[in-house]
XYZ file of N, CA, C and O in Angstrom:
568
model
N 0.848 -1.179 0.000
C 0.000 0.000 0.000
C 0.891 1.239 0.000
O 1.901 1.143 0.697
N 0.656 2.653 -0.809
C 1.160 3.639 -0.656
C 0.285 4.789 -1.518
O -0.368 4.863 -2.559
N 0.665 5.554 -0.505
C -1.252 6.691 -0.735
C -0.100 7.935 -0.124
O 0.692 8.051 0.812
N -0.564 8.718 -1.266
C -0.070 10.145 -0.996
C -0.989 11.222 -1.368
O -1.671 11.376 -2.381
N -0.803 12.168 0.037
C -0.962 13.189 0.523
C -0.510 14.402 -0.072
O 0.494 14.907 0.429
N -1.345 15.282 -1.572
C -0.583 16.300 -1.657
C -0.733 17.814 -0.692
O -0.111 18.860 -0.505
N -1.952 17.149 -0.264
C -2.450 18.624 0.808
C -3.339 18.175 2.074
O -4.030 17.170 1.905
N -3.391 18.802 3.294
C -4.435 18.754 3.831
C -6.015 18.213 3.275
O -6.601 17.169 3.559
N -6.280 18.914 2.721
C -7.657 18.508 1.912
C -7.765 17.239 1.179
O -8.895 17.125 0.705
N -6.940 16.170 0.896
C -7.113 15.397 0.289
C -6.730 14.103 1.976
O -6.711 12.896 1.735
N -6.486 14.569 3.407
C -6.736 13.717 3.932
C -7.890 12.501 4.538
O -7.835 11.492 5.241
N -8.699 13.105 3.962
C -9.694 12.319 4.386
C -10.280 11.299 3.096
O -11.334 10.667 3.163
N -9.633 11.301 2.287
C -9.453 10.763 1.154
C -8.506 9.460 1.278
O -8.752 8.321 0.881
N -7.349 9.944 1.941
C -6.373 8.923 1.939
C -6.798 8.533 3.348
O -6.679 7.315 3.477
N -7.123 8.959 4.140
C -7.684 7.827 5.286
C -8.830 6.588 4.579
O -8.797 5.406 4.924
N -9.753 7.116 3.604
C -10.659 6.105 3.178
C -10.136 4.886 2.640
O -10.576 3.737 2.659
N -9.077 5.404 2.144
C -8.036 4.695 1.135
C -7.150 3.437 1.843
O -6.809 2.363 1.347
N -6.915 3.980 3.170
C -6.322 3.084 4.253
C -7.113 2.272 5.199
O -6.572 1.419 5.902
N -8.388 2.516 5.235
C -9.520 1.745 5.804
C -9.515 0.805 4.840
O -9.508 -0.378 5.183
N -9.518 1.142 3.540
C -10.110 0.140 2.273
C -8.766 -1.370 2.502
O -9.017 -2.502 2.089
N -7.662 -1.066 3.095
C -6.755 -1.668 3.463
C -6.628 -2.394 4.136
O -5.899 -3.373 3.977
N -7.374 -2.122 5.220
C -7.151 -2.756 6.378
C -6.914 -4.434 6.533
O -6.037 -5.103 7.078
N -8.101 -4.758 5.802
C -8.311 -6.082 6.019
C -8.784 -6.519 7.444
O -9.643 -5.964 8.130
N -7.866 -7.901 7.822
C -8.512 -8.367 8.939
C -7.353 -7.788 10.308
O -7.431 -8.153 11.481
N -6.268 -6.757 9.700
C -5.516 -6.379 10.939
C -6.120 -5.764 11.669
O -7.236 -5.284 11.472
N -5.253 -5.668 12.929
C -5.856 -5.163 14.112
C -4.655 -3.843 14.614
O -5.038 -2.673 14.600
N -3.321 -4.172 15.007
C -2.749 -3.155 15.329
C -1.621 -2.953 13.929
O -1.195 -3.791 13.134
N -1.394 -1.580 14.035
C -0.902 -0.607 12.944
C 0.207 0.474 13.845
O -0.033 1.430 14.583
N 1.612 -0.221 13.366
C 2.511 1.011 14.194
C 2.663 2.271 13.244
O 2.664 2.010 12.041
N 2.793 3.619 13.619
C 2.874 4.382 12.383
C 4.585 5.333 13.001
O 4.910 6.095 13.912
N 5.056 4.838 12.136
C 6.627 5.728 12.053
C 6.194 7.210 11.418
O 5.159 7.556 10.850
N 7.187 7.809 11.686
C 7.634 8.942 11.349
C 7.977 9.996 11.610
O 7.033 10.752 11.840
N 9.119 10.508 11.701
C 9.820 11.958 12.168
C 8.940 12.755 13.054
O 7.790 12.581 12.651
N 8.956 13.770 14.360
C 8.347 14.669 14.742
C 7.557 15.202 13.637
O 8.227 15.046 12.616
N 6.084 15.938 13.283
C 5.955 16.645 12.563
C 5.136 16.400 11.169
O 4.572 17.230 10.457
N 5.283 14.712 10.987
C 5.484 13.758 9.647
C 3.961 14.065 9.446
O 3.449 14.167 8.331
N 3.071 14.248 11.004
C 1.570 13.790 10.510
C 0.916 12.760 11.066
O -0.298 12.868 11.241
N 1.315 12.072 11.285
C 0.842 10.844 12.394
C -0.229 10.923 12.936
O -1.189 10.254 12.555
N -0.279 11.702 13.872
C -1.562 11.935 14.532
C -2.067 12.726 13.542
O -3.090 12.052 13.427
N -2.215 13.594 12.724
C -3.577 13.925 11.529
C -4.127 12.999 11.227
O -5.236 12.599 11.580
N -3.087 12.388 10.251
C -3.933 10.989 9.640
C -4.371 10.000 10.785
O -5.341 9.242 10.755
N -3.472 10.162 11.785
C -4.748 8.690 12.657
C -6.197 9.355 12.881
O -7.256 8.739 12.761
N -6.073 10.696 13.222
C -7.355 11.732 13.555
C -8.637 11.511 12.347
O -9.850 11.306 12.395
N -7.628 11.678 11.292
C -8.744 11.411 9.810
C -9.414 10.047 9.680
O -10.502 9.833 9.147
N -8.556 9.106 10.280
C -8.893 8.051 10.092
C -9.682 7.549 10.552
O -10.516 6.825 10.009
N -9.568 7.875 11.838
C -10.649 7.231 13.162
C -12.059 8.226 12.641
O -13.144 7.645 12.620
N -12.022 9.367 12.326
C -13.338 9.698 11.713
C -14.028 9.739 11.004
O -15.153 10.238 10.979
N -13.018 8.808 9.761
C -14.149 8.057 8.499
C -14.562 6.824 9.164
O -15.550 6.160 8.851
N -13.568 6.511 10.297
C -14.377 4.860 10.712
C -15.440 5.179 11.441
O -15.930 4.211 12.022
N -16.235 6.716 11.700
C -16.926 6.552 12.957
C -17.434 7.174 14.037
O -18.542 7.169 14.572
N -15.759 8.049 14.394
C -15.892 8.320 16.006
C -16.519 9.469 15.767
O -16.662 10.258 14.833
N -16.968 9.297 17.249
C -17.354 11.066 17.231
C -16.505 11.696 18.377
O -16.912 12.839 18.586
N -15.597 11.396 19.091
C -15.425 11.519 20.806
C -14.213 12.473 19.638
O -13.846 12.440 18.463
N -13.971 13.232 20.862
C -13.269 14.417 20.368
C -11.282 13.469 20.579
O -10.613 13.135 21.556
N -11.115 13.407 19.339
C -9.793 12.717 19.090
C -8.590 13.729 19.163
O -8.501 14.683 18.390
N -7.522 13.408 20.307
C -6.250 14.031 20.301
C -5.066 13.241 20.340
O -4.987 12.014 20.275
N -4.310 13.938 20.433
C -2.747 13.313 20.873
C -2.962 12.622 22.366
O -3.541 13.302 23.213
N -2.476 11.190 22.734
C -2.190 10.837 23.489
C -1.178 11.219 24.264
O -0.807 10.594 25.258
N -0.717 12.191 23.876
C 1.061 12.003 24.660
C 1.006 11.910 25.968
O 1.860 11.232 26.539
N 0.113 12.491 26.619
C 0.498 12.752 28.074
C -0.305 11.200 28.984
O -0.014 10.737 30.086
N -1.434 10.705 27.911
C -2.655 9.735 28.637
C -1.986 8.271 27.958
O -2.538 7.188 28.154
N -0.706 8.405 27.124
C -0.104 7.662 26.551
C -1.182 6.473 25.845
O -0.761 5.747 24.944
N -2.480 6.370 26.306
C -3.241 5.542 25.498
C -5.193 6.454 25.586
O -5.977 6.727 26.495
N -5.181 6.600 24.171
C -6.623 7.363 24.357
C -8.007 5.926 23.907
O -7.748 5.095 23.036
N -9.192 5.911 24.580
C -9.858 4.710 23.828
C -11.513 5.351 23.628
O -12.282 5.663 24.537
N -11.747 5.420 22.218
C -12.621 5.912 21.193
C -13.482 4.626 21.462
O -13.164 3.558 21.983
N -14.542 5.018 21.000
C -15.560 4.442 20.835
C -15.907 4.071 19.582
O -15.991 5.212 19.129
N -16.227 3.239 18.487
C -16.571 2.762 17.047
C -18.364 2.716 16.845
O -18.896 1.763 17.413
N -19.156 3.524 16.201
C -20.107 3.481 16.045
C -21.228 2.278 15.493
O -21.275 1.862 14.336
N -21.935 1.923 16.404
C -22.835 0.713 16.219
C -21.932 -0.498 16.380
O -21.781 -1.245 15.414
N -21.304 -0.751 17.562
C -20.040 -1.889 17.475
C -19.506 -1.881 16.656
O -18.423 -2.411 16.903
N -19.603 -1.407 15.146
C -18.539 -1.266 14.210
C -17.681 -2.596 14.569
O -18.180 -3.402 15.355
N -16.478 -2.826 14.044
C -15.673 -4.054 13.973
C -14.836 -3.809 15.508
O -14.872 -2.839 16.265
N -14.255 -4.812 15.588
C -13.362 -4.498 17.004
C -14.095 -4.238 18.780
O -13.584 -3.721 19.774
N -15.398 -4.828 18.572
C -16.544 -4.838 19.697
C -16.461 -3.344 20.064
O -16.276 -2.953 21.217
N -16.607 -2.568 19.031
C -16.829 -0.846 19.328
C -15.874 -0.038 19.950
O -16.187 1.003 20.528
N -14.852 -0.408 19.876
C -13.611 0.167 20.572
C -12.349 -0.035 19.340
O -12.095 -0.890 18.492
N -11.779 1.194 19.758
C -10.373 1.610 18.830
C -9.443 1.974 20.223
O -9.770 2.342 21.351
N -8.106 1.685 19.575
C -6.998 2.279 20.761
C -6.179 3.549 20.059
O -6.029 3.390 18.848
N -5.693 4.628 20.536
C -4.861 5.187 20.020
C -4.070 5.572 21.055
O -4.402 6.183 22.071
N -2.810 5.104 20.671
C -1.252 5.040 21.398
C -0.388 5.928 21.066
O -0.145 5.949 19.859
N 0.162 6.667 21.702
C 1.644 7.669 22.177
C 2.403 7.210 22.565
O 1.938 6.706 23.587
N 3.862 6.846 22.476
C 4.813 6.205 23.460
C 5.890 7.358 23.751
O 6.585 7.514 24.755
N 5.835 7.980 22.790
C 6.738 9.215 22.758
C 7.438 9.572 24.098
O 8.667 9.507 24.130
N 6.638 10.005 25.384
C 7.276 9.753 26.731
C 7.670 8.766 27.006
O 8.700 9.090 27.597
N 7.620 7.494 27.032
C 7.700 6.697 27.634
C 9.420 6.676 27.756
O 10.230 6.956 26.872
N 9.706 6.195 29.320
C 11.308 6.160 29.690
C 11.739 4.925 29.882
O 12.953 4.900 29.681
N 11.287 3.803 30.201
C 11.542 2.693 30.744
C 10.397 1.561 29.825
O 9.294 1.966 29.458
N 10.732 0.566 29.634
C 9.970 -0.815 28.879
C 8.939 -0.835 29.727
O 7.780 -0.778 29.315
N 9.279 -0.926 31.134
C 8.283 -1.381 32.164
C 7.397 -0.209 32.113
O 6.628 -1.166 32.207
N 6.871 0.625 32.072
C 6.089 1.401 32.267
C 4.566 0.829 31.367
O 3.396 0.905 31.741
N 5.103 0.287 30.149
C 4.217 -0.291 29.079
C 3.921 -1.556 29.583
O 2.761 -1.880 29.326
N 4.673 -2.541 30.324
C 4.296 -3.908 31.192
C 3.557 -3.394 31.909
O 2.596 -4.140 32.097
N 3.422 -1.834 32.811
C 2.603 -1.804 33.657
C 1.399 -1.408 33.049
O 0.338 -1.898 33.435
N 1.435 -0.621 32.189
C -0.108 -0.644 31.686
C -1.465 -1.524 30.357
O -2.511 -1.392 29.722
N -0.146 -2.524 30.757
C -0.914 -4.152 30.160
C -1.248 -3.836 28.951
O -2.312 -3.592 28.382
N 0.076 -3.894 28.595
C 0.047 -3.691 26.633
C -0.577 -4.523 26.329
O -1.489 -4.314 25.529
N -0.328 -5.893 26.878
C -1.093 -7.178 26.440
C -2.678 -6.816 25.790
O -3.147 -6.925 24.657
N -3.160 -6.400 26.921
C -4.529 -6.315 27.087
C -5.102 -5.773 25.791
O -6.187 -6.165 25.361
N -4.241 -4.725 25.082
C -4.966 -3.685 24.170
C -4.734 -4.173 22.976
O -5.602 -3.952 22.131
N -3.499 -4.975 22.563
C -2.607 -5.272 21.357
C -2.732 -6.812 21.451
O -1.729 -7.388 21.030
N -3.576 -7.499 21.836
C -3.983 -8.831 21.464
C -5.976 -8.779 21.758
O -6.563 -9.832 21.510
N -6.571 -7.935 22.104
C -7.966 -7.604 22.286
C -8.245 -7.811 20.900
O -9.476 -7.787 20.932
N -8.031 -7.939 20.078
C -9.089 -7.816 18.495
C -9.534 -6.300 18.192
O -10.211 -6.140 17.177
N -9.247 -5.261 18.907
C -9.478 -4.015 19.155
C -8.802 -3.381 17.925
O -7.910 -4.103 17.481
N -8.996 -2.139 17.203
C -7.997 -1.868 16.565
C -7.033 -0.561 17.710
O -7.416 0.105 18.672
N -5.906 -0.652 17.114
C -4.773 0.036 17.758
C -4.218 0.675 16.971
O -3.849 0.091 15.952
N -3.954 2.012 17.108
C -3.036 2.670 15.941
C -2.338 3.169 17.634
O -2.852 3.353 18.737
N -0.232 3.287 16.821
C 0.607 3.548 17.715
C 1.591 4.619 17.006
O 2.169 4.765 15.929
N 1.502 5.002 17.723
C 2.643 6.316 17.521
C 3.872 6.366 18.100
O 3.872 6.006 19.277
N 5.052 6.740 17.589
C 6.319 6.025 18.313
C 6.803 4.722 18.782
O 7.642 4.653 19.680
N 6.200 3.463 18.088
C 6.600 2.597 18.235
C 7.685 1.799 18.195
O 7.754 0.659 18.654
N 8.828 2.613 17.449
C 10.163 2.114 17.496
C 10.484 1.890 19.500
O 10.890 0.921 20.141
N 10.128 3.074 19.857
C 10.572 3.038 21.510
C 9.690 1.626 22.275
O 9.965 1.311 23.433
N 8.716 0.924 21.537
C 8.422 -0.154 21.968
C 8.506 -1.600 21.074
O 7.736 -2.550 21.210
N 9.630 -1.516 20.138
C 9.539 -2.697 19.135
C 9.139 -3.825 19.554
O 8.164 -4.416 19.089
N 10.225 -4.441 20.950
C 9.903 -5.655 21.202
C 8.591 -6.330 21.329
O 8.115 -7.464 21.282
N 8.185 -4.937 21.536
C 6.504 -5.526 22.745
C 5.470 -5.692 21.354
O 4.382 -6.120 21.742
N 5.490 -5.465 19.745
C 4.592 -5.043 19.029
C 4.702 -6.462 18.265
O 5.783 -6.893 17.867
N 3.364 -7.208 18.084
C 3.025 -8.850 17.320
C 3.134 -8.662 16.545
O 2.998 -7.615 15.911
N 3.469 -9.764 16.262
C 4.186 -9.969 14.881
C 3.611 -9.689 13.645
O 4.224 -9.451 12.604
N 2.107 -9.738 13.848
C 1.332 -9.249 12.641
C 1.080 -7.882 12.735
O 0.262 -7.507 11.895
N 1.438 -7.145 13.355
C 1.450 -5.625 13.528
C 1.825 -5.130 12.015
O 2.763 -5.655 11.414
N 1.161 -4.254 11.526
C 1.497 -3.416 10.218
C 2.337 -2.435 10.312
O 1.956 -1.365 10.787
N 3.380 -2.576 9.963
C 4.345 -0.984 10.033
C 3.505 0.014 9.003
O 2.728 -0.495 8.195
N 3.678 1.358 9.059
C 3.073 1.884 8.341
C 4.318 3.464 8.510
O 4.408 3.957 9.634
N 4.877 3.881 7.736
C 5.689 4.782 7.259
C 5.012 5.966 7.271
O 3.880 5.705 6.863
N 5.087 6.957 7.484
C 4.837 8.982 7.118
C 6.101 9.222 6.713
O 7.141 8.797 7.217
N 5.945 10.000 5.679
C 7.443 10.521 5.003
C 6.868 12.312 4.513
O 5.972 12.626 3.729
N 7.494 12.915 5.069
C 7.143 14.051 4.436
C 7.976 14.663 3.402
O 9.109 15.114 3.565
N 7.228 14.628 2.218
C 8.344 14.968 0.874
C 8.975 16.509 1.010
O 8.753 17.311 1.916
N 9.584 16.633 0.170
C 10.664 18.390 0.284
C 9.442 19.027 -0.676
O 9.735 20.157 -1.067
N 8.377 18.633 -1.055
C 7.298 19.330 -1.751
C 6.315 19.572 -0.594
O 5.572 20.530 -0.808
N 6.133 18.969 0.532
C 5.198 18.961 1.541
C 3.805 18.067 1.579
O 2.684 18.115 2.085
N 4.687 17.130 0.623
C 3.260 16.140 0.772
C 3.957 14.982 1.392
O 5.161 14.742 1.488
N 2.847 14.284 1.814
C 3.538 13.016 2.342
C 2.712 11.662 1.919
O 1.533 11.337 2.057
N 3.812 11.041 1.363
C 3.638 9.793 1.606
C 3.801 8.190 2.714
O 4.713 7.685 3.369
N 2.106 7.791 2.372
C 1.810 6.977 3.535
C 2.009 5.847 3.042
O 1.409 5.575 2.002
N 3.176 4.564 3.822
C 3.271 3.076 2.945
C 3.611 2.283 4.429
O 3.949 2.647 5.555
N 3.371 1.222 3.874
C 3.588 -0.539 4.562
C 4.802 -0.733 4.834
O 5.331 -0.130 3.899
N 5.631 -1.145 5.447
C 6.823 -1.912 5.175
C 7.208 -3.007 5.941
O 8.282 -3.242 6.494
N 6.172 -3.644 5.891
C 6.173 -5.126 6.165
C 6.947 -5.884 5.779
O 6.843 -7.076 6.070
């Protein structure tokens, strides 16, 4: 998969585009530089799937949990993950990664390099690249 972004206005376009993707995954790590977009597009995304709950950056709640309209897939629940603070592995043992990233739930993660070990094996990498034109391209690299 690879879907590019030449502007703002065409994000909710390429979120549809990445739903159409999904398939039967469940968690989705998303790389990319400070800045790349990450949280836009997870923001766009979670609101073609649905939500209505007012969607932000996790950073500080390190895990935010949305609601999916009419149970939607994933028994009506989405996760969205920040690790960005995180200082220590254990901090993520303590708040029972298990629980969220083997639930059938969907999970989108942000900064997941700072938690590689902990992310299954069927986890989707998913790339933000922001071009020297200012668009960005969104891809797999599974």
């Amino acid at each position: 998969m690879q879907i590019r972004i030449d502007s703002i206005q065409q994000i909710r376009e390429a979120a549809r585009q990445f739903i159409n993707g999904i398939g039967q995954h469940t968690v989705f790590a998303f790389y990319g530089k400070m800045g790349a977009g990450k949280t836009t597009f997870i923001k766009a995304v979670c609101e073609e799937l649905g939500v209505t709950d007012v969607i932000t950056s996790p950073t500080f709640a390190i895990v935010n949990e949305y609601s999916l309209p009419n149970g939607g897939r994933s028994e009506g629940v989405l996760y969205h993950f920040d690790f960005y603070r995180i200082k220590r592995i254990e901090e993520v043992y303590d708040m029972g990664y298990e629980d969220y990233f083997y639930s059938g739930a969907l999970c989108f993660i942000e900064w997941p390099e700072l938690i590689e070990e902990l992310l299954p094996d069927d986890a989707v990498r998913i790339s933000i690249v922001e071009q020297p034109d200012g668009s960005r391209i969104i891809s797999d690299f599974n």
